[in-house]
Amino acid sequence: MGMTPESFKRRPDTEANRHNKLNQTMKSRHLHMIAIGGSIGAGLFVGTGSALRRGGPASLIIDYIIIGVMMFNVVFALGEMALLYPVSGGFYILVTRFVDPSWGFAMGWNYFLQWVFILPFEIVVASFTINYWTQGSVSPAVFMAVFLVALIFINCFGALGYAEEEFWSSFLKLSAIITFLVTGFVLVLGGGPAGGQYDEYWGTRLFQESAFKNGFQGFCSVFVTAAFAFAGTELIGLAASESKTPLQTLPSACKQVFWRITLFYVLSLLFVGLLISADDPNLIGDQAFANSQASPFVLVGKYAGLVGYDHFINFVIMVSVISIGLSGVYGGSRTLTAMAEQGYAPKFFDYVDRSGRPLWSTLLVLAVGFLAFAGTEPESGQQLFDWLLSISGLAALFTWGSICLAHIRFRMAWKRQGHTLDEIPFKAALGVFGSYIGLGLSILVFIAQMYVAIWPVGGGPSGEPGSVNDAEGFFMACLAFPVVVAFWIGGYLWKRPKFLTIDNIDLDSGRREIDWELHRKMEEKRANANLFMRICYKLF
């Protein structure tokens, strides 16, 4: 990875890089860790506290399972298409290609805005996690500046810098969750330190008290937190275009998403629900922004009397938040560059230097990160970030639904144009049926969020239970919807694309040349392996 003046010059156009100018520098270990731990961040460690308070432990687990089922099908659908079409820009290009150019335009800008506005928010949250130790003695602006410099430095190394940081931060996050699972199991059985809250059998008493808090409203309100916690899982599709050996690593990486959902989300939240009451007043943070002191993971350590455990989890939260911020730079810059290459963004954003860095796109996303300093003003800063995050609040649902829709239309075109499934080297676990499930769940979760936006938990501004929200509260909950519609209409009026029929879908340009001999050897090796290894190949 060059850091010389020559390395920042534009990469020349050749036939070989016509569809992808980015470097293929990511190794298999990078792709695996991005798949299994890449998007674990404040949404899981901190956001689950407010979700538990609104919906109760049963709603928390069921909603995460529903979103997990959706994500399982989304990732496999994306993996199947990304392996065949290794174009820069990931899913946005696939939606443009298989669904509709106007809708692809809307999804591209929707995805870009989702990441570009998450970045400054994550920097603010990371700076406030340090307040757990400083207790306000040092201005958060100091740490915001430190984190911004760190992000800029890592991005100097392009995709490899992102991948290496994700590898080690994911390793830390997974280690923390595994220790929490073991600790939680012991505490539920009453094995906590003497004098702590869990020094006697704890069991399921909290589920018996308030499993479904606030009823149907509470259940629906948890969906948006669950969606935020899973946001970024689709980055594996972007990373596939910068991987050295996607044919070998991408299928395995997609399978590992199942284990992340099962082990690291559902099981950890089961222990959260067993150990922390939904009525715990400490789940309401005393800071304007996401507060690690309100994290149920931190509270478990405090209540159990585990010396130093809360500090360890707080450190993990800080690293996780910075990791998500770096993912924002990666996802936002690659999407903007792809849109520029397609003529849907200013042309100069298609600049990719000789080290494979989308230079101007990365600089723009990093520049937006300086909005983090608005977070030093509690009232005005909170209002600004509420509106910025309202744009990205539902963005992930549109992204995931569009990926499933693109896969459905891809399979329809593949069959209509005379191809067979044997020509697809990696197929989604549940086939096209899984994409119908994913699309259907995306729509249902969207409807649930619209319901909560109209009738919020605890009532509207009047504070009366069951009262309707006002216009400001409604749009703050679902501003992404009118923004996406506006981009969709704008894209159509600008480009005036023809309706994309199944027969007109282009399945050939940019399609990866599959080494079928190597692929057959891999399949034969797996088929001839012993029973234990065949099970491992199937599951991992």
XYZ file of C-alpha atoms in Angstrom:
540
model
C 0.000 0.000 0.000
C 1.804 3.115 -1.239
C 1.978 6.376 0.689
C 4.162 8.250 -1.795
C 2.976 11.230 -3.874
C 2.893 8.886 -6.868
C 0.448 6.546 -5.116
C -2.199 9.290 -4.900
C -2.335 9.798 -8.669
C -5.364 8.499 -10.557
C -5.288 4.818 -11.445
C -5.279 4.444 -15.249
C -8.305 2.852 -16.925
C -7.709 -0.581 -18.410
C -9.936 -3.354 -19.702
C -9.034 -5.444 -16.651
C -10.301 -2.876 -14.143
C -13.223 -1.540 -16.157
C -15.755 -2.890 -13.641
C -13.643 -2.673 -10.484
C -10.686 -0.328 -9.926
C -10.302 -1.189 -6.255
C -7.475 -3.350 -4.939
C -8.158 -7.009 -4.150
C -6.050 -6.968 -0.962
C -8.371 -8.481 1.648
C -7.406 -11.934 2.879
C -9.710 -14.752 3.925
C -9.224 -13.978 7.641
C -10.361 -10.394 7.012
C -13.544 -11.425 5.205
C -14.408 -13.997 7.871
C -14.041 -11.499 10.708
C -15.979 -8.795 8.861
C -18.782 -11.331 8.419
C -18.860 -12.594 11.994
C -18.110 -9.451 13.996
C -17.924 -6.438 11.704
C -21.192 -4.695 12.554
C -21.312 -5.482 16.282
C -21.237 -2.096 17.990
C -23.212 0.338 20.099
C -26.477 -1.022 18.685
C -25.916 -4.270 20.578
C -23.893 -3.119 23.585
C -25.799 0.114 24.350
C -28.981 0.289 22.248
C -30.366 -2.922 23.695
C -30.805 -1.116 27.026
C -33.437 1.273 25.672
C -35.027 -1.563 23.671
C -35.301 -3.698 26.814
C -36.847 -0.769 28.695
C -39.481 -0.237 25.971
C -40.395 -3.805 25.042
C -39.262 -6.165 27.783
C -36.988 -9.219 27.507
C -39.291 -11.441 25.411
C -39.908 -8.706 22.820
C -36.169 -8.041 22.710
C -35.255 -11.642 21.889
C -38.121 -12.310 19.465
C -37.514 -9.098 17.499
C -33.802 -9.834 17.193
C -34.593 -13.361 15.988
C -36.956 -11.960 13.331
C -34.348 -9.455 12.142
C -31.760 -12.244 12.285
C -33.840 -14.498 10.010
C -34.163 -11.610 7.589
C -30.418 -10.902 7.689
C -29.555 -14.558 7.144
C -31.440 -14.533 3.849
C -30.172 -11.075 2.877
C -26.519 -12.034 3.320
C -26.846 -15.281 1.382
C -28.676 -13.530 -1.459
C -26.028 -10.826 -1.559
C -23.222 -13.403 -1.387
C -24.604 -15.304 -4.364
C -24.782 -12.172 -6.514
C -21.554 -10.562 -5.273
C -19.570 -13.697 -6.111
C -20.825 -13.622 -9.697
C -20.584 -9.839 -10.133
C -17.517 -8.424 -8.306
C -18.289 -4.805 -9.182
C -17.301 -1.924 -6.920
C -20.299 -0.458 -5.138
C -21.725 -3.768 -3.995
C -25.466 -4.076 -3.666
C -26.269 -0.628 -5.121
C -24.954 -1.701 -8.520
C -26.872 -4.977 -8.262
C -30.146 -3.150 -7.530
C -29.553 -0.815 -10.483
C -28.818 -3.805 -12.685
C -31.583 -6.206 -11.665
C -34.421 -4.021 -10.316
C -34.555 -0.493 -11.723
C -31.949 2.257 -12.339
C -34.117 4.861 -10.590
C -34.567 2.674 -7.526
C -30.845 1.874 -7.601
C -30.145 5.610 -7.644
C -32.363 6.055 -4.573
C -30.765 3.087 -2.781
C -27.255 4.321 -3.538
C -27.885 7.754 -2.029
C -29.894 6.200 0.818
C -26.977 3.927 1.690
C -24.443 6.730 1.366
C -26.450 9.021 3.683
C -26.930 6.189 6.172
C -23.183 5.782 6.621
C -22.088 9.381 6.246
C -24.390 10.537 9.067
C -23.604 7.587 11.333
C -19.894 8.489 11.289
C -20.051 11.746 13.363
C -22.583 10.179 15.719
C -20.282 7.224 16.408
C -17.379 9.614 17.081
C -19.542 11.462 19.626
C -20.596 8.203 21.305
C -16.970 7.028 21.464
C -15.886 10.273 23.118
C -18.647 9.965 25.710
C -17.610 6.409 26.600
C -14.370 7.893 27.926
C -16.480 10.010 30.265
C -17.037 6.747 32.164
C -13.448 7.140 33.398
C -12.890 10.919 33.295
C -16.289 11.828 34.838
C -16.383 15.018 32.772
C -12.957 16.311 33.829
C -11.800 16.417 30.175
C -13.803 17.957 27.330
C -15.241 15.371 24.923
C -13.946 17.533 22.036
C -10.398 16.400 22.877
C -11.284 12.765 22.325
C -13.351 13.567 19.239
C -10.225 15.076 17.691
C -8.133 12.033 18.688
C -10.643 9.603 17.166
C -10.895 11.629 13.949
C -7.113 11.616 13.552
C -7.093 7.849 14.128
C -9.769 7.314 11.459
C -7.891 9.488 8.968
C -4.661 7.584 9.642
C -6.274 4.151 9.162
C -7.915 5.266 5.917
C -4.515 6.204 4.497
C -3.995 2.445 4.149
C -7.187 1.949 2.120
C -9.129 -1.316 2.188
C -6.271 -3.166 3.861
C -6.264 -0.689 6.760
C -10.011 -1.122 7.180
C -9.759 -4.920 6.963
C -6.900 -5.182 9.458
C -8.640 -2.911 11.966
C -11.873 -4.885 11.572
C -10.034 -8.153 12.108
C -8.579 -7.138 15.478
C -11.585 -5.142 16.709
C -13.901 -8.033 15.761
C -11.615 -10.409 17.649
C -11.938 -8.185 20.728
C -15.731 -7.880 20.372
C -16.220 -11.613 19.954
C -13.958 -12.351 22.922
C -15.986 -9.930 25.055
C -19.290 -11.519 24.062
C -18.005 -15.038 24.706
C -16.855 -14.007 28.189
C -20.267 -12.399 28.751
C -22.056 -15.611 27.743
C -19.999 -17.678 30.180
C -20.363 -15.061 32.921
C -24.088 -14.685 32.304
C -24.648 -18.441 32.529
C -22.844 -18.600 35.871
C -24.717 -15.570 37.245
C -28.156 -16.900 36.259
C -27.376 -20.041 38.244
C -26.420 -17.913 41.247
C -22.656 -18.270 40.987
C -21.857 -14.564 41.363
C -19.501 -13.122 43.993
C -20.779 -13.063 47.573
C -22.616 -9.844 48.338
C -23.459 -9.222 44.689
C -26.943 -9.282 43.220
C -26.462 -12.710 41.668
C -25.003 -14.650 44.620
C -28.081 -16.892 44.727
C -30.103 -18.686 42.069
C -31.525 -15.986 39.798
C -33.408 -17.975 37.177
C -36.179 -16.519 34.997
C -37.807 -14.212 37.546
C -37.479 -11.122 35.293
C -39.227 -12.851 32.391
C -42.096 -13.660 34.719
C -42.371 -10.014 35.799
C -42.545 -8.163 32.437
C -41.793 -10.333 29.415
C -43.753 -8.115 27.004
C -43.585 -4.597 28.386
C -45.929 -2.018 26.761
C -47.692 -4.763 24.798
C -47.813 -4.640 21.010
C -46.443 -1.096 20.890
C -43.418 -2.112 22.899
C -42.892 -5.157 20.686
C -42.945 -3.043 17.499
C -40.698 -0.355 18.984
C -37.817 -2.803 19.469
C -37.563 -3.498 15.724
C -35.812 -0.250 14.868
C -33.156 -0.856 17.552
C -32.639 -4.408 16.279
C -32.297 -3.144 12.712
C -29.736 -0.541 13.844
C -27.772 -3.270 15.649
C -27.575 -5.393 12.476
C -26.755 -2.467 10.154
C -23.479 -3.071 8.344
C -23.880 -6.820 7.960
C -24.284 -6.244 4.213
C -20.764 -4.740 4.049
C -19.561 -8.228 3.224
C -20.871 -7.592 -0.296
C -18.679 -4.508 -0.634
C -15.703 -6.305 0.868
C -16.081 -9.176 -1.607
C -15.022 -6.889 -4.466
C -11.734 -6.232 -2.649
C -10.979 -9.819 -1.637
C -8.153 -11.885 -3.088
C -9.971 -15.232 -3.156
C -13.731 -14.621 -2.949
C -14.617 -18.005 -4.463
C -13.075 -19.747 -1.462
C -13.813 -17.242 1.312
C -17.145 -15.563 0.551
C -19.366 -18.680 0.927
C -17.749 -19.492 4.269
C -18.089 -15.868 5.423
C -21.808 -15.870 4.585
C -22.353 -19.044 6.611
C -20.683 -17.491 9.635
C -23.366 -14.787 9.751
C -25.743 -17.482 11.047
C -23.462 -18.144 13.999
C -23.094 -14.455 14.726
C -26.883 -14.081 14.852
C -27.386 -17.189 16.981
C -24.463 -17.001 19.392
C -23.528 -13.362 19.627
C -26.925 -11.667 19.392
C -29.680 -14.006 20.518
C -27.807 -15.791 23.324
C -26.225 -12.622 24.717
C -29.615 -10.885 24.718
C -31.161 -13.896 26.432
C -28.778 -13.386 29.358
C -29.377 -9.623 29.282
C -33.114 -10.272 29.612
C -32.542 -12.774 32.416
C -30.215 -10.543 34.441
C -31.409 -6.933 33.916
C -34.933 -5.753 34.699
C -36.828 -3.848 31.988
C -37.835 -1.389 34.749
C -34.255 -0.714 35.843
C -33.874 3.103 36.070
C -30.184 2.844 35.086
C -31.229 1.832 31.561
C -32.079 5.508 31.052
C -28.773 7.291 30.488
C -28.079 10.712 31.996
C -26.331 11.988 28.844
C -27.878 13.379 25.693
C -26.151 10.815 23.499
C -25.861 7.030 23.736
C -24.468 6.328 27.176
C -22.284 3.299 27.913
C -23.249 3.608 31.595
C -26.763 2.598 30.535
C -25.460 -0.497 28.732
C -27.001 -3.667 30.179
C -23.646 -5.404 29.606
C -21.938 -2.854 31.865
C -24.745 -3.043 34.443
C -24.420 -6.834 34.731
C -20.792 -6.433 35.797
C -21.678 -3.683 38.266
C -24.581 -5.522 39.893
C -22.663 -8.779 40.125
C -19.750 -7.091 41.882
C -17.246 -8.229 39.255
C -14.321 -5.881 39.855
C -13.090 -4.296 36.622
C -15.582 -6.067 34.346
C -17.590 -2.900 33.704
C -14.385 -1.090 32.680
C -13.500 -3.907 30.294
C -16.935 -3.775 28.636
C -16.770 0.012 28.413
C -13.420 -0.280 26.598
C -14.950 -2.827 24.212
C -17.846 -0.451 23.541
C -15.404 2.350 22.715
C -13.474 0.154 20.262
C -16.728 -1.150 18.744
C -18.077 2.338 18.142
C -14.858 3.442 16.417
C -15.006 0.259 14.335
C -18.513 1.132 13.146
C -17.321 4.652 12.347
C -14.566 3.198 10.166
C -17.154 0.968 8.481
C -19.108 4.153 7.758
C -16.128 5.641 5.948
C -15.583 2.406 4.029
C -19.220 1.856 3.043
C -19.993 5.502 2.285
C -16.890 6.128 0.164
C -17.256 2.949 -1.926
C -20.932 3.644 -2.591
C -20.315 7.266 -3.609
C -17.498 6.207 -5.953
C -19.707 3.587 -7.579
C -22.487 6.140 -8.094
C -20.012 8.541 -9.710
C -18.870 5.769 -12.070
C -22.511 5.225 -13.063
C -23.154 8.940 -13.586
C -25.380 9.274 -10.515
C -22.965 11.492 -8.538
C -20.473 14.222 -9.514
C -17.851 12.734 -11.826
C -14.789 13.660 -9.756
C -15.897 11.235 -7.028
C -14.958 8.326 -9.314
C -11.285 9.109 -8.617
C -9.481 5.968 -7.477
C -5.754 6.379 -6.890
C -3.014 3.915 -7.772
C -3.232 2.302 -4.338
C -6.926 1.549 -4.853
C -8.257 4.276 -2.543
C -11.415 6.164 -3.622
C -9.716 9.406 -2.680
C -12.252 12.223 -2.972
C -15.129 10.074 -1.717
C -13.151 9.114 1.373
C -12.172 12.733 2.044
C -15.811 13.855 1.821
C -17.026 11.232 4.285
C -14.207 12.060 6.698
C -15.021 15.780 6.388
C -18.607 15.083 7.502
C -17.077 13.432 10.572
C -16.159 16.917 11.833
C -19.878 17.417 12.568
C -19.077 15.393 15.675
C -17.915 18.592 17.359
C -21.549 19.751 17.364
C -22.002 17.102 20.051
C -20.217 19.309 22.559
C -23.443 21.352 22.766
C -25.926 19.039 24.514
C -29.199 20.646 23.391
C -28.490 21.870 19.853
C -26.130 18.976 19.187
C -28.721 16.425 20.283
C -31.344 18.027 18.020
C -28.953 18.009 15.042
C -28.066 14.352 15.501
C -31.681 13.348 16.058
C -32.498 14.668 12.585
C -29.370 13.257 10.945
C -30.017 9.817 12.401
C -33.679 9.971 11.409
C -32.476 9.797 7.800
C -30.566 6.599 8.507
C -33.153 5.140 10.897
C -35.053 3.122 8.278
C -32.298 3.160 5.656
C -31.128 -0.361 6.494
C -34.614 -1.804 5.902
C -34.724 -0.332 2.392
C -31.226 -1.694 1.754
C -32.047 -5.231 2.865
C -35.401 -5.366 1.107
C -33.788 -4.135 -2.113
C -31.083 -6.816 -1.936
C -33.749 -9.522 -1.641
C -35.763 -7.994 -4.500
C -32.622 -7.834 -6.671
C -31.940 -11.513 -5.970
C -35.506 -12.478 -6.866
C -35.308 -10.669 -10.202
C -31.786 -11.997 -10.843
C -33.008 -15.569 -10.448
C -36.016 -14.854 -12.701
C -33.751 -13.423 -15.402
C -31.243 -16.253 -14.973
C -33.944 -18.829 -15.646
C -35.655 -16.840 -18.427
C -32.392 -16.372 -20.338
C -31.611 -20.093 -20.420
C -29.168 -20.494 -17.541
C -29.218 -23.260 -14.934
C -28.456 -23.200 -11.211
C -25.382 -25.362 -11.872
C -23.781 -22.269 -13.424
C -23.966 -20.447 -10.085
C -20.927 -21.409 -7.968
C -22.461 -20.375 -4.634
C -26.204 -20.515 -4.089
C -28.245 -18.921 -1.307
C -29.079 -21.408 1.467
C -32.859 -21.170 0.985
C -32.702 -20.180 -2.672
C -35.060 -17.579 -4.023
C -37.616 -18.588 -1.369
C -35.308 -17.133 1.274
C -35.302 -13.805 -0.552
C -39.104 -13.763 -0.535
C -38.931 -14.314 3.245
C -36.368 -11.534 3.634
C -38.383 -9.101 1.503
C -41.604 -9.935 3.329
C -40.011 -9.419 6.749
C -38.509 -6.105 5.611
C -41.975 -4.876 4.662
C -43.531 -6.097 7.932
C -40.833 -4.431 10.046
C -41.291 -1.214 8.059
C -45.049 -1.302 8.757
C -44.346 -1.906 12.462
C -42.021 1.097 12.578
C -44.589 3.303 10.852
C -47.143 2.179 13.435
C -44.834 3.169 16.304
C -44.034 6.486 14.582
C -47.754 7.334 14.613
C -48.568 5.858 18.050
C -45.289 5.936 20.013
C -44.670 4.036 23.228
C -45.829 6.237 26.102
C -47.994 8.381 23.827
C -47.352 11.507 21.771
C -46.252 14.962 22.984
C -49.293 15.185 25.256
C -47.964 12.249 27.261
C -51.340 10.494 27.303
C -51.108 6.724 26.629
C -52.315 5.890 23.122
C -52.158 9.501 21.885
C -50.965 10.236 18.344
C -47.499 11.613 17.649
C -47.020 15.100 16.225
C -45.471 15.818 12.798
C -41.990 16.443 14.200
C -41.965 13.200 16.156
C -43.317 11.228 13.197
C -40.686 12.450 10.725
C -37.924 12.068 13.299
C -38.847 8.376 13.438
C -39.102 7.716 9.702
C -37.586 10.583 7.693
C -35.735 8.020 5.552
C -39.017 7.059 3.837
C -39.813 10.423 2.182
C -36.085 10.916 1.458
C -35.930 7.612 -0.444
C -39.118 8.413 -2.355
C -37.734 11.834 -3.283
C -34.493 10.296 -4.594
C -36.455 7.653 -6.505
C -38.574 10.287 -8.243
C -35.525 12.517 -8.776
C -33.563 9.655 -10.324
C -36.382 8.874 -12.703
C -36.885 12.484 -13.780
C -33.130 12.935 -14.279
C -32.262 9.772 -16.203
C -35.695 8.764 -17.585
C -34.758 5.051 -17.671
C -36.908 2.545 -19.506
C -38.750 -0.064 -17.480
C -36.342 -2.940 -16.868
C -38.029 -6.172 -17.910
C -36.718 -9.613 -17.045
C -35.679 -10.176 -20.679
C -33.673 -6.933 -20.760
C -31.605 -7.604 -17.621
C -27.892 -7.787 -18.483
C -26.433 -10.958 -16.995
C -23.131 -10.988 -18.871
C -21.114 -7.764 -18.560
C -18.814 -7.719 -15.542
C -19.599 -11.327 -14.609
C -16.728 -13.108 -12.933
C -14.854 -15.735 -14.903
C -15.256 -18.757 -12.636
C -12.412 -21.260 -12.446
C -14.728 -24.238 -12.735
C -11.902 -26.758 -12.519
C -10.835 -25.323 -9.159
C -14.464 -25.144 -8.055
C -15.062 -28.808 -8.923
C -11.919 -29.826 -7.048
C -13.159 -27.966 -3.974
C -16.561 -29.664 -4.227
C -14.967 -33.105 -4.656
C -12.713 -32.506 -1.671
C -15.715 -31.647 0.484
C -17.799 -34.549 -0.831
C -15.006 -37.076 -0.134
C -14.177 -35.764 3.334
C -15.063 -37.688 6.483
C -18.384 -37.107 8.226
C -17.015 -34.587 10.734
C -15.389 -32.454 8.025
C -18.520 -32.606 5.830
C -20.530 -31.223 8.739
C -17.919 -28.478 9.235
C -17.988 -27.556 5.541
C -21.796 -27.419 5.664
C -21.952 -25.244 8.778
C -18.887 -23.051 8.274
